[in-house]
């Protein structure tokens, strides 16, 4: 009976080491750091152990192999006599000892596999951080007790790794892909709400999107002619209630400055006409190149503290205008998009009306397309059509991509105003 008791103790000890190995290896650094911030000192010990795991894993392997050898020696002696006695009741042949040994070996091996390996490792994988913080102190003491053996085997391991030019320590760098994977998992299991998921995803798109995807393009800019009469100015303010208007001399290519609508309204309230006086015009215009990403533009706006910027291309020609609100919509999406501003309108479960200026990254999310082809060459869905066709598309022309049909519905001059996107049965 003492041998059976020793086997049980060996199984428990082996289970502890197997559980510790998996738990400390599988513990997530992000979650451990949260526990450290909450005052859990053992979580910090686990992080320290993960940073230099060589000695720990050397100790684990020494312990597990020693237990396995000892278990094999004791196990055969513990069970063989009992199995031989029971088996002898029905069989007394010359192979009785060998059969008893095989059954004993199989039984001991099965017990170790099940209770010293599979079950503890499964538990450690299910809740790695909870297990790790509870076993880390014991593991550190055992490592200290086996220091001579640990130093010897860990040193040889490091020499072999260096010989093959393999890093001796693991570098844990949290990449964008890692964070996205965690977001996907959180959204799948419900711990991250859909709006939160979309918002965080949009933040990661800030570096990949440029000003042209959110700005008001040149042909849609409402501006005042410096020679405009009071009636024309008042009409534009009523029809387009913006806070700021550009002031030009005949066209956007002759930009003079900008004026605030509240200054004109103040004149009207004083009984004066709504004409644009020189003293109302601010000639300090904030310019941004169209090659800036949304992230860079946000940082620039933060430093400049300007409400809007004129977007220019490499030839110093105005191509659009962008406000802080436009940039915010770039990653806030539907959270600040009001009724009437939708660029993508769902008609039914298999078709959408899409504005030509819709950023392709936004349409890709709606259609669940991983990426449009050679996406770095264009920003909008109209640009996608033009780039793919290698010409300006005409009304009713279409292309198929990713299981969808992109059909031009409305064209105004050289501008693609609206498309109809329809799901088709096969990808082309």
Tab-separated table of C-alpha atoms in Angstrom:
chain	number	residue	atom	x	y	z
A	1	UNK	CA	0.000	0.000	0.000
A	2	UNK	CA	2.904	2.354	0.643
A	3	UNK	CA	3.948	2.015	-2.997
A	4	UNK	CA	0.448	2.977	-4.154
A	5	UNK	CA	0.531	6.001	-1.856
A	6	UNK	CA	3.876	7.031	-3.355
A	7	UNK	CA	2.378	6.719	-6.865
A	8	UNK	CA	-0.509	9.000	-5.913
A	9	UNK	CA	1.886	11.569	-4.421
A	10	UNK	CA	4.061	11.446	-7.542
A	11	UNK	CA	1.005	11.983	-9.759
A	12	UNK	CA	-0.057	15.024	-7.718
A	13	UNK	CA	3.436	16.524	-7.802
A	14	UNK	CA	3.722	15.878	-11.540
A	15	UNK	CA	0.309	17.491	-12.060
A	16	UNK	CA	1.489	20.583	-10.180
A	17	UNK	CA	4.586	20.972	-12.352
A	18	UNK	CA	2.693	20.308	-15.613
A	19	UNK	CA	0.026	22.834	-14.646
A	20	UNK	CA	2.663	25.407	-13.687
A	21	UNK	CA	4.514	24.989	-16.987
A	22	UNK	CA	1.444	25.618	-19.138
A	23	UNK	CA	-0.038	28.354	-16.909
A	24	UNK	CA	3.107	30.494	-16.775
A	25	UNK	CA	3.761	30.036	-20.495
A	26	UNK	CA	0.163	30.795	-21.501
A	27	UNK	CA	-0.490	33.735	-19.176
A	28	UNK	CA	-1.219	36.889	-21.141
A	29	UNK	CA	1.074	39.797	-20.361
A	30	UNK	CA	-1.678	42.366	-20.843
A	31	UNK	CA	-3.906	40.701	-18.268
A	32	UNK	CA	-0.996	40.211	-15.870
A	33	UNK	CA	-0.137	43.914	-16.099
A	34	UNK	CA	-3.729	44.770	-15.242
A	35	UNK	CA	-3.442	42.532	-12.181
A	36	UNK	CA	-0.165	44.248	-11.235
A	37	UNK	CA	-1.876	47.647	-11.475
A	38	UNK	CA	-4.512	46.303	-9.112
A	39	UNK	CA	-1.800	45.484	-6.562
A	40	UNK	CA	-1.216	41.772	-7.218
A	41	UNK	CA	2.485	41.198	-6.432
A	42	UNK	CA	2.405	37.580	-7.578
A	43	UNK	CA	1.367	38.744	-11.054
A	44	UNK	CA	4.565	40.793	-11.178
A	45	UNK	CA	6.512	37.651	-10.199
A	46	UNK	CA	4.912	35.799	-13.137
A	47	UNK	CA	5.889	38.630	-15.511
A	48	UNK	CA	9.464	38.506	-14.224
A	49	UNK	CA	9.540	34.748	-14.738
A	50	UNK	CA	8.236	35.132	-18.298
A	51	UNK	CA	10.966	37.630	-19.148
A	52	UNK	CA	13.685	35.122	-18.183
A	53	UNK	CA	12.062	31.694	-18.467
A	54	UNK	CA	15.195	29.609	-19.053
A	55	UNK	CA	15.814	28.583	-15.440
A	56	UNK	CA	12.123	27.910	-14.828
A	57	UNK	CA	11.705	25.567	-17.797
A	58	UNK	CA	14.970	23.792	-16.986
A	59	UNK	CA	13.650	23.136	-13.469
A	60	UNK	CA	10.291	21.910	-14.822
A	61	UNK	CA	11.922	19.425	-17.188
A	62	UNK	CA	14.291	18.158	-14.503
A	63	UNK	CA	11.397	17.636	-12.096
A	64	UNK	CA	9.025	16.038	-14.611
A	65	UNK	CA	11.632	13.624	-15.942
A	66	UNK	CA	12.748	12.653	-12.443
A	67	UNK	CA	9.139	12.016	-11.414
A	68	UNK	CA	8.462	10.005	-14.575
A	69	UNK	CA	11.498	7.767	-13.967
A	70	UNK	CA	10.660	7.324	-10.287
A	71	UNK	CA	7.037	6.631	-11.145
A	72	UNK	CA	8.064	3.930	-13.599
A	73	UNK	CA	10.294	2.234	-11.035
A	74	UNK	CA	7.810	2.379	-8.162
A	75	UNK	CA	4.773	1.768	-10.318
A	76	UNK	CA	5.886	-1.571	-11.685
A	77	UNK	CA	6.706	-2.774	-8.179
A	78	UNK	CA	3.455	-1.350	-6.764
A	79	UNK	CA	0.895	-2.828	-9.137
A	80	UNK	CA	2.492	-5.937	-10.642
A	81	UNK	CA	2.021	-8.183	-7.537
A	82	UNK	CA	-1.641	-7.249	-7.164
A	83	UNK	CA	-2.373	-7.660	-10.878
A	84	UNK	CA	-0.495	-10.973	-10.979
A	85	UNK	CA	-2.494	-12.190	-7.971
A	86	UNK	CA	-5.837	-11.224	-9.537
A	87	UNK	CA	-4.876	-12.535	-12.979
A	88	UNK	CA	-3.678	-15.795	-11.430
A	89	UNK	CA	-7.239	-16.669	-10.518
A	90	UNK	CA	-8.071	-17.197	-14.181
A	91	UNK	CA	-4.696	-17.882	-15.771
A	92	UNK	CA	-1.652	-19.822	-14.532
A	93	UNK	CA	0.381	-20.046	-17.719
A	94	UNK	CA	4.074	-19.283	-18.322
A	95	UNK	CA	3.290	-15.722	-19.509
A	96	UNK	CA	1.574	-14.660	-16.274
A	97	UNK	CA	4.460	-12.402	-15.150
A	98	UNK	CA	4.841	-10.726	-18.525
A	99	UNK	CA	1.103	-10.068	-18.879
A	100	UNK	CA	0.952	-8.683	-15.340
A	101	UNK	CA	3.869	-6.373	-16.105
A	102	UNK	CA	2.228	-5.085	-19.307
A	103	UNK	CA	-1.078	-4.413	-17.549
A	104	UNK	CA	0.749	-2.699	-14.684
A	105	UNK	CA	2.776	-0.581	-17.123
A	106	UNK	CA	-0.340	0.401	-19.068
A	107	UNK	CA	-2.252	1.285	-15.887
A	108	UNK	CA	0.518	3.448	-14.411
A	109	UNK	CA	1.113	5.182	-17.756
A	110	UNK	CA	-2.606	5.870	-18.149
A	111	UNK	CA	-2.842	7.351	-14.652
A	112	UNK	CA	0.111	9.661	-15.316
A	113	UNK	CA	-1.199	10.711	-18.737
A	114	UNK	CA	-4.678	11.462	-17.445
A	115	UNK	CA	-4.131	12.915	-13.966
A	116	UNK	CA	-0.543	14.189	-14.185
A	117	UNK	CA	-0.647	15.620	-17.695
A	118	UNK	CA	-3.933	16.092	-19.583
A	119	UNK	CA	-6.262	17.276	-16.813
A	120	UNK	CA	-3.851	19.757	-15.151
A	121	UNK	CA	-2.767	21.189	-18.505
A	122	UNK	CA	-6.375	21.636	-19.605
A	123	UNK	CA	-7.125	23.473	-16.371
A	124	UNK	CA	-4.054	25.662	-16.824
A	125	UNK	CA	-5.080	26.560	-20.382
A	126	UNK	CA	-8.601	27.489	-19.273
A	127	UNK	CA	-7.462	29.923	-16.557
A	128	UNK	CA	-3.705	30.481	-17.003
A	129	UNK	CA	-3.349	33.733	-15.033
A	130	UNK	CA	-5.269	32.446	-12.005
A	131	UNK	CA	-3.171	29.265	-11.879
A	132	UNK	CA	0.110	31.080	-12.530
A	133	UNK	CA	-0.209	33.538	-9.648
A	134	UNK	CA	-1.015	30.663	-7.270
A	135	UNK	CA	1.933	28.438	-8.209
A	136	UNK	CA	4.647	31.005	-8.951
A	137	UNK	CA	5.959	31.158	-5.374
A	138	UNK	CA	6.307	27.369	-5.128
A	139	UNK	CA	8.042	27.206	-8.506
A	140	UNK	CA	10.551	29.868	-7.502
A	141	UNK	CA	11.456	27.950	-4.338
A	142	UNK	CA	11.848	24.682	-6.240
A	143	UNK	CA	14.013	26.416	-8.840
A	144	UNK	CA	16.211	27.762	-6.041
A	145	UNK	CA	16.466	24.286	-4.457
A	146	UNK	CA	17.579	22.746	-7.767
A	147	UNK	CA	19.974	25.580	-8.617
A	148	UNK	CA	23.027	23.430	-9.487
A	149	UNK	CA	21.099	21.253	-11.917
A	150	UNK	CA	19.183	24.231	-13.323
A	151	UNK	CA	22.368	26.215	-13.995
A	152	UNK	CA	24.006	23.214	-15.672
A	153	UNK	CA	21.160	22.293	-18.043
A	154	UNK	CA	20.098	25.884	-18.704
A	155	UNK	CA	23.696	26.798	-19.564
A	156	UNK	CA	24.007	23.950	-22.058
A	157	UNK	CA	20.669	24.928	-23.617
A	158	UNK	CA	21.805	28.548	-24.047
A	159	UNK	CA	25.052	27.390	-25.678
A	160	UNK	CA	23.159	25.255	-28.183
A	161	UNK	CA	20.788	28.127	-28.994
A	162	UNK	CA	23.667	30.530	-29.537
A	163	UNK	CA	25.418	27.981	-31.744
A	164	UNK	CA	22.378	27.951	-34.027
A	165	UNK	CA	21.987	31.763	-33.697
A	166	UNK	CA	18.576	31.442	-32.078
A	167	UNK	CA	17.523	34.087	-29.485
A	168	UNK	CA	17.777	32.739	-25.945
A	169	UNK	CA	14.892	34.931	-24.715
A	170	UNK	CA	11.462	35.577	-26.222
A	171	UNK	CA	10.675	39.096	-27.394
A	172	UNK	CA	7.083	40.002	-26.621
A	173	UNK	CA	6.012	42.833	-28.894
A	174	UNK	CA	2.300	43.608	-29.074
A	175	UNK	CA	1.557	44.275	-32.747
A	176	UNK	CA	-1.495	45.742	-34.429
A	177	UNK	CA	-2.414	42.245	-35.585
A	178	UNK	CA	-2.375	41.039	-31.958
A	179	UNK	CA	-4.723	43.805	-30.859
A	180	UNK	CA	-7.049	43.216	-33.815
A	181	UNK	CA	-7.143	39.505	-32.976
A	182	UNK	CA	-8.123	40.322	-29.392
A	183	UNK	CA	-10.780	42.721	-30.671
A	184	UNK	CA	-12.210	40.025	-32.934
A	185	UNK	CA	-12.313	37.577	-30.049
A	186	UNK	CA	-13.933	40.149	-27.771
A	187	UNK	CA	-16.585	40.991	-30.355
A	188	UNK	CA	-17.262	37.312	-31.017
A	189	UNK	CA	-17.842	36.501	-27.352
A	190	UNK	CA	-19.777	39.680	-26.589
A	191	UNK	CA	-17.283	41.325	-24.209
A	192	UNK	CA	-16.779	44.115	-26.772
A	193	UNK	CA	-19.868	45.890	-28.074
A	194	UNK	CA	-20.294	46.390	-31.808
A	195	UNK	CA	-19.887	50.174	-31.611
A	196	UNK	CA	-16.729	49.804	-29.523
A	197	UNK	CA	-15.382	47.222	-31.950
A	198	UNK	CA	-15.982	49.477	-34.967
A	199	UNK	CA	-14.545	52.522	-33.199
A	200	UNK	CA	-11.295	50.779	-32.234
A	201	UNK	CA	-11.010	49.305	-35.714
A	202	UNK	CA	-11.422	52.761	-37.266
A	203	UNK	CA	-8.642	54.130	-35.062
A	204	UNK	CA	-6.235	51.608	-36.578
A	205	UNK	CA	-7.286	52.793	-40.043
A	206	UNK	CA	-6.168	56.373	-39.347
A	207	UNK	CA	-2.662	55.711	-40.644
A	208	UNK	CA	-3.924	53.946	-43.766
A	209	UNK	CA	-6.421	56.634	-44.823
A	210	UNK	CA	-5.615	60.031	-46.293
A	211	UNK	CA	-7.292	63.428	-46.219
A	212	UNK	CA	-8.876	62.888	-49.618
A	213	UNK	CA	-11.119	60.194	-48.093
A	214	UNK	CA	-12.846	62.610	-45.664
A	215	UNK	CA	-12.457	66.116	-47.131
A	216	UNK	CA	-15.121	68.079	-48.958
A	217	UNK	CA	-13.892	67.967	-52.584
A	218	UNK	CA	-13.263	71.123	-54.554
A	219	UNK	CA	-16.452	70.958	-56.610
A	220	UNK	CA	-18.600	70.855	-53.472
A	221	UNK	CA	-17.004	73.780	-51.647
A	222	UNK	CA	-19.383	76.683	-51.013
A	223	UNK	CA	-17.476	79.984	-51.070
A	224	UNK	CA	-18.147	83.733	-51.224
A	225	UNK	CA	-16.989	85.921	-54.038
A	226	UNK	CA	-15.433	89.015	-52.557
A	227	UNK	CA	-17.582	91.080	-54.952
A	228	UNK	CA	-20.844	89.260	-54.080
A	229	UNK	CA	-23.784	91.439	-53.056
A	230	UNK	CA	-25.599	91.154	-49.730
A	231	UNK	CA	-28.467	89.112	-51.153
A	232	UNK	CA	-26.161	86.453	-52.599
A	233	UNK	CA	-24.218	86.199	-49.328
A	234	UNK	CA	-27.412	85.897	-47.268
A	235	UNK	CA	-28.812	83.223	-49.603
A	236	UNK	CA	-25.699	81.091	-49.336
A	237	UNK	CA	-25.668	81.332	-45.540
A	238	UNK	CA	-29.328	80.283	-45.394
A	239	UNK	CA	-28.885	77.387	-47.830
A	240	UNK	CA	-25.526	76.278	-46.445
A	241	UNK	CA	-25.377	77.085	-42.717
A	242	UNK	CA	-21.633	76.611	-42.212
A	243	UNK	CA	-19.555	78.327	-39.564
A	244	UNK	CA	-16.790	79.379	-41.966
A	245	UNK	CA	-16.761	80.273	-45.656
A	246	UNK	CA	-13.837	80.796	-47.993
A	247	UNK	CA	-13.629	84.178	-49.697
A	248	UNK	CA	-12.265	84.192	-53.251
A	249	UNK	CA	-11.815	86.615	-56.080
A	250	UNK	CA	-13.949	84.967	-58.747
A	251	UNK	CA	-12.803	81.356	-58.287
A	252	UNK	CA	-11.218	78.987	-55.794
A	253	UNK	CA	-7.874	79.435	-57.549
A	254	UNK	CA	-7.805	83.039	-56.248
A	255	UNK	CA	-8.289	82.459	-52.551
A	256	UNK	CA	-8.241	85.605	-50.421
A	257	UNK	CA	-9.147	84.336	-46.963
A	258	UNK	CA	-12.097	83.180	-44.905
A	259	UNK	CA	-14.995	84.702	-43.024
A	260	UNK	CA	-17.122	83.510	-40.121
A	261	UNK	CA	-20.872	83.466	-40.690
A	262	UNK	CA	-21.476	84.809	-37.160
A	263	UNK	CA	-19.599	88.017	-38.062
A	264	UNK	CA	-21.929	88.568	-41.022
A	265	UNK	CA	-24.941	87.758	-38.837
A	266	UNK	CA	-23.721	90.330	-36.291
A	267	UNK	CA	-23.712	92.966	-39.051
A	268	UNK	CA	-27.242	92.058	-40.080
A	269	UNK	CA	-28.476	92.278	-36.476
A	270	UNK	CA	-27.015	95.772	-36.287
A	271	UNK	CA	-29.117	96.750	-39.290
A	272	UNK	CA	-26.263	96.652	-41.802
A	273	UNK	CA	-26.140	94.716	-45.081
A	274	UNK	CA	-24.643	91.225	-45.368
A	275	UNK	CA	-21.878	92.321	-47.694
A	276	UNK	CA	-18.357	91.079	-46.996
A	277	UNK	CA	-16.122	93.850	-45.750
A	278	UNK	CA	-12.353	93.607	-45.766
A	279	UNK	CA	-12.207	93.834	-41.983
A	280	UNK	CA	-14.300	90.642	-41.724
A	281	UNK	CA	-11.899	88.604	-43.862
A	282	UNK	CA	-9.266	86.547	-42.095
A	283	UNK	CA	-6.314	86.126	-44.420
A	284	UNK	CA	-4.556	83.573	-42.238
A	285	UNK	CA	-5.435	80.329	-44.053
A	286	UNK	CA	-4.413	76.950	-42.680
A	287	UNK	CA	-3.171	74.625	-45.434
A	288	UNK	CA	-2.608	70.862	-45.368
A	289	UNK	CA	-1.147	68.628	-48.106
A	290	UNK	CA	-3.480	65.933	-49.410
A	291	UNK	CA	-0.813	63.290	-48.752
A	292	UNK	CA	-1.307	63.506	-44.969
A	293	UNK	CA	-2.875	60.518	-43.256
A	294	UNK	CA	-5.844	61.109	-40.954
A	295	UNK	CA	-3.613	60.460	-37.957
A	296	UNK	CA	-1.074	63.063	-39.083
A	297	UNK	CA	-3.849	65.543	-39.858
A	298	UNK	CA	-5.359	65.145	-36.393
A	299	UNK	CA	-1.996	65.829	-34.783
A	300	UNK	CA	-1.498	68.879	-36.997
A	301	UNK	CA	-4.936	70.244	-36.118
A	302	UNK	CA	-4.162	69.700	-32.437
A	303	UNK	CA	-1.033	71.857	-32.690
A	304	UNK	CA	-2.526	74.538	-34.938
A	305	UNK	CA	-5.899	74.827	-33.120
A	306	UNK	CA	-7.656	75.756	-36.380
A	307	UNK	CA	-11.305	74.874	-37.167
A	308	UNK	CA	-10.651	73.912	-40.802
A	309	UNK	CA	-7.904	73.555	-43.371
A	310	UNK	CA	-7.603	74.011	-47.108
A	311	UNK	CA	-6.247	70.849	-48.705
A	312	UNK	CA	-3.773	71.346	-51.547
A	313	UNK	CA	-1.978	68.954	-53.890
A	314	UNK	CA	1.679	68.841	-54.887
A	315	UNK	CA	1.082	71.620	-57.434
A	316	UNK	CA	-0.291	73.953	-54.733
A	317	UNK	CA	-3.804	73.716	-56.205
A	318	UNK	CA	-6.760	73.538	-53.856
A	319	UNK	CA	-8.387	70.106	-53.996
A	320	UNK	CA	-10.730	70.356	-51.017
A	321	UNK	CA	-11.438	71.544	-47.536
A	322	UNK	CA	-11.422	69.548	-44.306
A	323	UNK	CA	-12.700	70.287	-40.806
A	324	UNK	CA	-12.041	68.678	-37.459
A	325	UNK	CA	-15.538	67.186	-37.674
A	326	UNK	CA	-14.628	65.523	-40.976
A	327	UNK	CA	-11.601	63.921	-39.344
A	328	UNK	CA	-13.649	62.798	-36.358
A	329	UNK	CA	-16.165	61.187	-38.693
A	330	UNK	CA	-13.245	59.341	-40.256
A	331	UNK	CA	-12.948	57.111	-37.202
A	332	UNK	CA	-16.158	57.790	-35.248
A	333	UNK	CA	-18.264	56.729	-38.235
A	334	UNK	CA	-21.956	56.280	-37.509
A	335	UNK	CA	-21.583	57.562	-33.950
A	336	UNK	CA	-21.561	61.157	-35.219
A	337	UNK	CA	-23.101	60.721	-38.679
A	338	UNK	CA	-26.586	62.204	-38.718
A	339	UNK	CA	-29.573	61.299	-40.851
A	340	UNK	CA	-29.158	62.517	-44.401
A	341	UNK	CA	-25.370	62.212	-44.355
A	342	UNK	CA	-25.183	58.484	-45.061
A	343	UNK	CA	-22.865	57.552	-47.906
A	344	UNK	CA	-24.024	53.921	-47.907
A	345	UNK	CA	-27.759	53.170	-47.904
A	346	UNK	CA	-28.873	49.576	-47.572
A	347	UNK	CA	-31.798	48.800	-49.887
A	348	UNK	CA	-32.221	45.141	-48.917
A	349	UNK	CA	-30.087	42.215	-47.809
A	350	UNK	CA	-28.209	42.058	-51.108
A	351	UNK	CA	-27.978	45.606	-52.491
A	352	UNK	CA	-26.719	49.044	-51.426
A	353	UNK	CA	-26.833	52.560	-52.892
A	354	UNK	CA	-23.358	54.009	-52.506
A	355	UNK	CA	-22.130	57.570	-52.963
A	356	UNK	CA	-19.167	57.769	-55.323
A	357	UNK	CA	-17.110	59.574	-52.672
A	358	UNK	CA	-17.519	56.747	-50.147
A	359	UNK	CA	-14.100	55.648	-48.815
A	360	UNK	CA	-13.362	52.113	-49.953
A	361	UNK	CA	-12.325	51.159	-46.410
A	362	UNK	CA	-15.848	51.971	-45.197
A	363	UNK	CA	-17.498	50.057	-48.022
A	364	UNK	CA	-15.192	47.078	-47.422
A	365	UNK	CA	-16.454	46.855	-43.831
A	366	UNK	CA	-20.094	46.931	-44.902
A	367	UNK	CA	-19.631	44.348	-47.656
A	368	UNK	CA	-17.199	42.277	-45.550
A	369	UNK	CA	-14.559	42.440	-48.264
A	370	UNK	CA	-11.063	41.998	-46.873
A	371	UNK	CA	-9.467	44.518	-49.211
A	372	UNK	CA	-9.984	46.119	-52.600
A	373	UNK	CA	-7.324	45.392	-55.261
A	374	UNK	CA	-4.264	47.699	-55.237
A	375	UNK	CA	-6.052	49.910	-52.724
A	376	UNK	CA	-3.105	52.293	-52.332
A	377	UNK	CA	-3.905	53.844	-55.734
A	378	UNK	CA	-7.310	55.307	-54.770
A	379	UNK	CA	-9.403	56.338	-51.766
A	380	UNK	CA	-13.034	56.246	-52.895
A	381	UNK	CA	-15.309	53.728	-54.576
A	382	UNK	CA	-15.435	56.027	-57.627
A	383	UNK	CA	-11.634	55.880	-57.699
A	384	UNK	CA	-11.851	52.087	-57.525
A	385	UNK	CA	-14.030	52.026	-60.663
A	386	UNK	CA	-11.831	54.482	-62.548
A	387	UNK	CA	-8.639	52.654	-61.612
A	388	UNK	CA	-10.082	49.258	-62.536
A	389	UNK	CA	-11.614	50.386	-65.847
A	390	UNK	CA	-8.620	52.623	-66.716
A	391	UNK	CA	-11.080	55.282	-67.887
A	392	UNK	CA	-14.035	57.339	-66.720
A	393	UNK	CA	-17.071	55.052	-66.338
A	394	UNK	CA	-20.428	55.762	-67.932
A	395	UNK	CA	-23.926	55.282	-66.563
A	396	UNK	CA	-25.035	51.620	-66.352
A	397	UNK	CA	-21.471	50.308	-66.744
A	398	UNK	CA	-20.354	47.861	-64.073
A	399	UNK	CA	-17.561	45.635	-62.831
A	400	UNK	CA	-17.674	42.526	-60.659
A	401	UNK	CA	-15.385	42.017	-57.708
A	402	UNK	CA	-15.422	39.996	-54.499
A	403	UNK	CA	-18.849	38.528	-55.185
A	404	UNK	CA	-20.446	41.955	-55.821
A	405	UNK	CA	-21.552	43.905	-58.865
A	406	UNK	CA	-20.579	47.612	-58.818
A	407	UNK	CA	-22.885	49.406	-61.268
A	408	UNK	CA	-22.771	53.130	-62.046
A	409	UNK	CA	-26.203	54.676	-61.451
A	410	UNK	CA	-25.560	58.396	-61.829
A	411	UNK	CA	-22.766	60.375	-63.483
A	412	UNK	CA	-22.515	64.161	-63.506
A	413	UNK	CA	-19.938	65.373	-65.984
A	414	UNK	CA	-16.788	63.424	-65.129
A	415	UNK	CA	-17.898	62.684	-61.581
A	416	UNK	CA	-19.361	59.333	-60.524
A	417	UNK	CA	-22.212	60.420	-58.234
A	418	UNK	CA	-23.805	57.126	-57.187
A	419	UNK	CA	-23.416	53.382	-57.573
A	420	UNK	CA	-25.607	50.366	-56.995
A	421	UNK	CA	-23.714	47.529	-55.308
A	422	UNK	CA	-25.432	44.145	-55.594
A	423	UNK	CA	-24.378	40.781	-54.196
A	424	UNK	CA	-23.938	38.134	-56.901
A	425	UNK	CA	-23.670	34.381	-56.592
A	426	UNK	CA	-20.048	33.973	-57.682
A	427	UNK	CA	-16.888	36.055	-57.243
A	428	UNK	CA	-15.251	37.300	-60.377
